[in-house]
Coordinates of C-alpha atoms in Angstrom, one line a residue:
Chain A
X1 CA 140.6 149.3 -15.8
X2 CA 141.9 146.1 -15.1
X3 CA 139.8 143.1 -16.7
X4 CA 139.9 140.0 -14.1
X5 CA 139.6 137.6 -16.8
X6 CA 143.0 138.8 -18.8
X7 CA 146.1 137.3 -18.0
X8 CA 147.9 140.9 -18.9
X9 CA 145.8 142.7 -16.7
X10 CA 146.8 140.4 -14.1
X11 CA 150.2 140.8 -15.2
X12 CA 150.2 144.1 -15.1
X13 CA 148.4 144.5 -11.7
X14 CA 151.3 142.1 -10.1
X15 CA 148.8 139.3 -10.3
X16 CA 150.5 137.0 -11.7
X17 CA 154.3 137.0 -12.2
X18 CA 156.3 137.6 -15.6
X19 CA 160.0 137.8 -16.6
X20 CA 159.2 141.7 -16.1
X21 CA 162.1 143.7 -18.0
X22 CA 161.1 147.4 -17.9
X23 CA 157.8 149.0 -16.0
X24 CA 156.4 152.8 -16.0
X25 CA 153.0 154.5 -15.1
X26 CA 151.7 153.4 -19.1
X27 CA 153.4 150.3 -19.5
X28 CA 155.0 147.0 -18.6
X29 CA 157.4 144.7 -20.7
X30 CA 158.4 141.2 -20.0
X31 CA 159.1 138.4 -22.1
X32 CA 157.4 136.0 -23.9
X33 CA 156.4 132.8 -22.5
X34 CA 156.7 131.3 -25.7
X35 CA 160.3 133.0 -27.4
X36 CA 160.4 132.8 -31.0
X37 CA 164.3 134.4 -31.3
X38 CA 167.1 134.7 -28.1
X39 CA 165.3 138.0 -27.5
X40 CA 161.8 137.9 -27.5
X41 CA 159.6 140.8 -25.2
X42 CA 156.3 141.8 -25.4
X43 CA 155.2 145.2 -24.3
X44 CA 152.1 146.2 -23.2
X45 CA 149.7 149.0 -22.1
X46 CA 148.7 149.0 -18.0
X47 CA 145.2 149.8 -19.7
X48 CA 143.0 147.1 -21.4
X49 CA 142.8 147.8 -24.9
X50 CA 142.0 144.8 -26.5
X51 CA 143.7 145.3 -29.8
X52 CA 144.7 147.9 -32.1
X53 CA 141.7 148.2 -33.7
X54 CA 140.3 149.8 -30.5
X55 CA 143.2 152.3 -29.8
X56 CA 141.4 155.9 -30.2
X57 CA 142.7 159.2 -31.0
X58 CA 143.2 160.1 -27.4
X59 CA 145.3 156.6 -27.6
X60 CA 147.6 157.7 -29.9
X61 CA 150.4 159.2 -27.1
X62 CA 150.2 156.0 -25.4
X63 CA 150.1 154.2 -28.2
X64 CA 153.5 156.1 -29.5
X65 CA 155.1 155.8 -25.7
X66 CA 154.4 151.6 -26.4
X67 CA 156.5 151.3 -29.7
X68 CA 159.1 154.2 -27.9
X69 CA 159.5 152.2 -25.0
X70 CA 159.7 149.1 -27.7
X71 CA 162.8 150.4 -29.2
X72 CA 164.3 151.0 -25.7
X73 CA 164.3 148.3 -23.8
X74 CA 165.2 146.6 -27.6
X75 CA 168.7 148.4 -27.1
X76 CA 169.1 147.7 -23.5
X77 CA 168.5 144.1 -24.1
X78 CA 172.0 144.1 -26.4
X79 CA 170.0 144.3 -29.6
X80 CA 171.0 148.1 -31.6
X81 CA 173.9 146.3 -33.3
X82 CA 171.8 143.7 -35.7
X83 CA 168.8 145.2 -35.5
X84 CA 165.1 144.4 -34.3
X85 CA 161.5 143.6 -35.3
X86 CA 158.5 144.9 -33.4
X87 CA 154.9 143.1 -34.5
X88 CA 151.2 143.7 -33.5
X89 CA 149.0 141.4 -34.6
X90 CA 145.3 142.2 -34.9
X91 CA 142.6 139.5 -34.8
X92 CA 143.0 135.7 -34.1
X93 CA 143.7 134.9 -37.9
X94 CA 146.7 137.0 -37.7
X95 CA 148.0 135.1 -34.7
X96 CA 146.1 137.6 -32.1
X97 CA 146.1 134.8 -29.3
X98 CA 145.7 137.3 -25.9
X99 CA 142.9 140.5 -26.5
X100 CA 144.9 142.9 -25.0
X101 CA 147.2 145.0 -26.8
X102 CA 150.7 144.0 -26.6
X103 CA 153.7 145.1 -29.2
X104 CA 156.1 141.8 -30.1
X105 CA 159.7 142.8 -30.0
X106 CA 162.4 140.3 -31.3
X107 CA 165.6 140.1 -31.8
X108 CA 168.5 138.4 -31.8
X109 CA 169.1 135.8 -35.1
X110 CA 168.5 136.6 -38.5
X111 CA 164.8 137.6 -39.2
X112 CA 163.7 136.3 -42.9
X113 CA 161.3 138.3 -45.2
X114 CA 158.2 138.1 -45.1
X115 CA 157.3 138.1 -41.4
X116 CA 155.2 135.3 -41.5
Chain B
X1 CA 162.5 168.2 -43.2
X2 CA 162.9 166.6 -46.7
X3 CA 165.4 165.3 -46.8
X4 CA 167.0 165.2 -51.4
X5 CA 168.2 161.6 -51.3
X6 CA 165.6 159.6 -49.3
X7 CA 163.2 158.1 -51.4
X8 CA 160.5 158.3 -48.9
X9 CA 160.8 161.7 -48.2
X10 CA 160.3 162.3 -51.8
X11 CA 157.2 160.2 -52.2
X12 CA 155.9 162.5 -49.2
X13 CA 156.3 165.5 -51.1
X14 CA 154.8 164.2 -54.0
X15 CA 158.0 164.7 -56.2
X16 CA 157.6 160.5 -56.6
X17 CA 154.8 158.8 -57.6
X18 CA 153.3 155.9 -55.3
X19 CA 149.8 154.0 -55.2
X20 CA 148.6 156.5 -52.2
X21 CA 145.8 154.9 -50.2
X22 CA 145.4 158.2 -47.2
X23 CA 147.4 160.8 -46.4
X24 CA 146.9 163.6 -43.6
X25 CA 149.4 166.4 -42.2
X26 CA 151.8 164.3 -40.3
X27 CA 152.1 160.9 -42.6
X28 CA 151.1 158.9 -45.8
X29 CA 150.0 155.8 -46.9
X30 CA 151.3 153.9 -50.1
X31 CA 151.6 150.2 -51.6
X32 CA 154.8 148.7 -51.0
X33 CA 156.2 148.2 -54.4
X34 CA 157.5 144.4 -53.2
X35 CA 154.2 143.1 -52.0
X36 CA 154.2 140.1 -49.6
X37 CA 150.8 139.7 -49.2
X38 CA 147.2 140.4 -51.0
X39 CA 147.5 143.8 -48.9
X40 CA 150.6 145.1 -48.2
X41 CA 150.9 148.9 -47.2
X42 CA 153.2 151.2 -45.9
X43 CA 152.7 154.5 -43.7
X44 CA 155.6 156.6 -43.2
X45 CA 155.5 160.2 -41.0
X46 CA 156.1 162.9 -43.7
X47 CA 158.7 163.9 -41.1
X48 CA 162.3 162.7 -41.7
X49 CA 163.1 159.8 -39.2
X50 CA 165.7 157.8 -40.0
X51 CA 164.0 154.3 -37.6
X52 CA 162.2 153.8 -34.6
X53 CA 165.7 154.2 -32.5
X54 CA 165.8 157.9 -33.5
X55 CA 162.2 158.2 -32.0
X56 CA 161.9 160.9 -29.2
X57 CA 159.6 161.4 -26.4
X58 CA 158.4 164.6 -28.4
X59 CA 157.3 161.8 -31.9
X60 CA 155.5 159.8 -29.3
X61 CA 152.3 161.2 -30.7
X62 CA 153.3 160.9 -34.6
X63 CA 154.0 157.7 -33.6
X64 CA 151.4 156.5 -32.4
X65 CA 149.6 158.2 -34.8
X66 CA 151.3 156.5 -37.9
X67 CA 150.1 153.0 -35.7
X68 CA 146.4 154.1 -35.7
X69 CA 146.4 155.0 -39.0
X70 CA 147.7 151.5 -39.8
X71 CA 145.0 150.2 -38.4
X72 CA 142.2 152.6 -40.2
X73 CA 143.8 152.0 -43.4
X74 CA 144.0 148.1 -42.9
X75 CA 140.6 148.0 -42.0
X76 CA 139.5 150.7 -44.4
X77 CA 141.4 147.9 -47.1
X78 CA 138.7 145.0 -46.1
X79 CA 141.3 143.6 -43.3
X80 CA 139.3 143.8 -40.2
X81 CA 137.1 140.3 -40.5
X82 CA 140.6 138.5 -40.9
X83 CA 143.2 140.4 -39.1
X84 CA 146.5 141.9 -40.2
X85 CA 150.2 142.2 -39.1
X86 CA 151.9 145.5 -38.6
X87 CA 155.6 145.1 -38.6
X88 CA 158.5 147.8 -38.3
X89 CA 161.9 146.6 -39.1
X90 CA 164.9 148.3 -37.3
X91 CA 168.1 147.7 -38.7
X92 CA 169.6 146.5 -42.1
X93 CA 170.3 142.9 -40.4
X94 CA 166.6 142.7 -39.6
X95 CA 165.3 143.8 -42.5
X96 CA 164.8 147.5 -42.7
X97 CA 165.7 148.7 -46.5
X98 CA 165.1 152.2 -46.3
X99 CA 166.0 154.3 -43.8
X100 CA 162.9 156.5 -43.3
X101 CA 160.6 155.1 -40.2
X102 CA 157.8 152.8 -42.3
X103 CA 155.0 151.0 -40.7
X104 CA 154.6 147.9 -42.8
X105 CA 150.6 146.7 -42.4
X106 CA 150.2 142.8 -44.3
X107 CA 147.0 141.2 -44.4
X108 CA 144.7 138.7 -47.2
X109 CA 146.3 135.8 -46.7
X110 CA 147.3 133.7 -43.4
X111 CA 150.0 135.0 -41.3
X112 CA 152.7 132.4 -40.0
X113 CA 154.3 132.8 -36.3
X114 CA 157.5 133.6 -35.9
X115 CA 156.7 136.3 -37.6
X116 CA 160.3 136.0 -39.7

């Protein structure tokens, strides 16, 4: 169901336009508006799930086709030399900014211990 | 498949000890032995998998699986009022130290962004 008041349903519905890099019937990936390394996507389901708190056991395939898809478009974008991170954060104290699920992936430059 | 010199396989089978926090038929959850925050878990698929790029379409459920019990655990650790991070590193260069998949779940304390 796509929520008219979230800017990745939007996104995902065409709505509104994003540096789109990879699209299927479950998700979309595109990058983030705000990069924090030379490679920095964020892949998200086409159906609002506002974090991961609320992903279900009948979630879980789609929830295993996000991070798959993750690691893919991660190694089409040039990074399965040096390596990638992926991050979900859960709640606005862990830097949740947008309630609907969406996997960080960056890549890139070195990535220092611990992740934040 | 167990695999004789991987450490985490061998905390799966129980031949080494770890501070367990859930385990169920397809994965385990343990203290990370280098904590970086008050909480600091991992969950690994009792199923060998070297990292996230040797995922197949068939893991997409263990996958996703491993990622909702992240979020049980984290929650079921007193995480859920203040968020948490889940992390997955891919590749030495960005951090990934052993080479059995491992969900890393942080929480307790405030998370910076970039996450690394």
């Amino acid at each position: 169901m796509v929520e008219q008041d979230c800017i990745f349903c939007r996104i995902a519905s065409g709505d509104i336009p994003a540096g789109r890099v990879y699209e299927d019937d479950q998700c979309i990936a595109f990058r983030d508006t705000n990069p924090q390394a030379p490679v920095h996507l964020l892949v998200i389901p086409r159906e609002h799930v506002e974090s991961l708190d609320d992903v279900g056991l009948k979630d879980e395939p789609m929830l295993g086709h996000l991070m798959r898809i993750a690691s893919r478009i991660a190694n089409d974008q040039g990074l399965a030399e040096n390596g990638y991170r992926t991050v979900i954060n859960t709640g606005a104290s862990a830097g949740q900014s947008v309630f609907h699920l969406h996997v960080h992936v960056l890549g890139g430059r070195p990535l220092s211990w611990p992740p934040g």
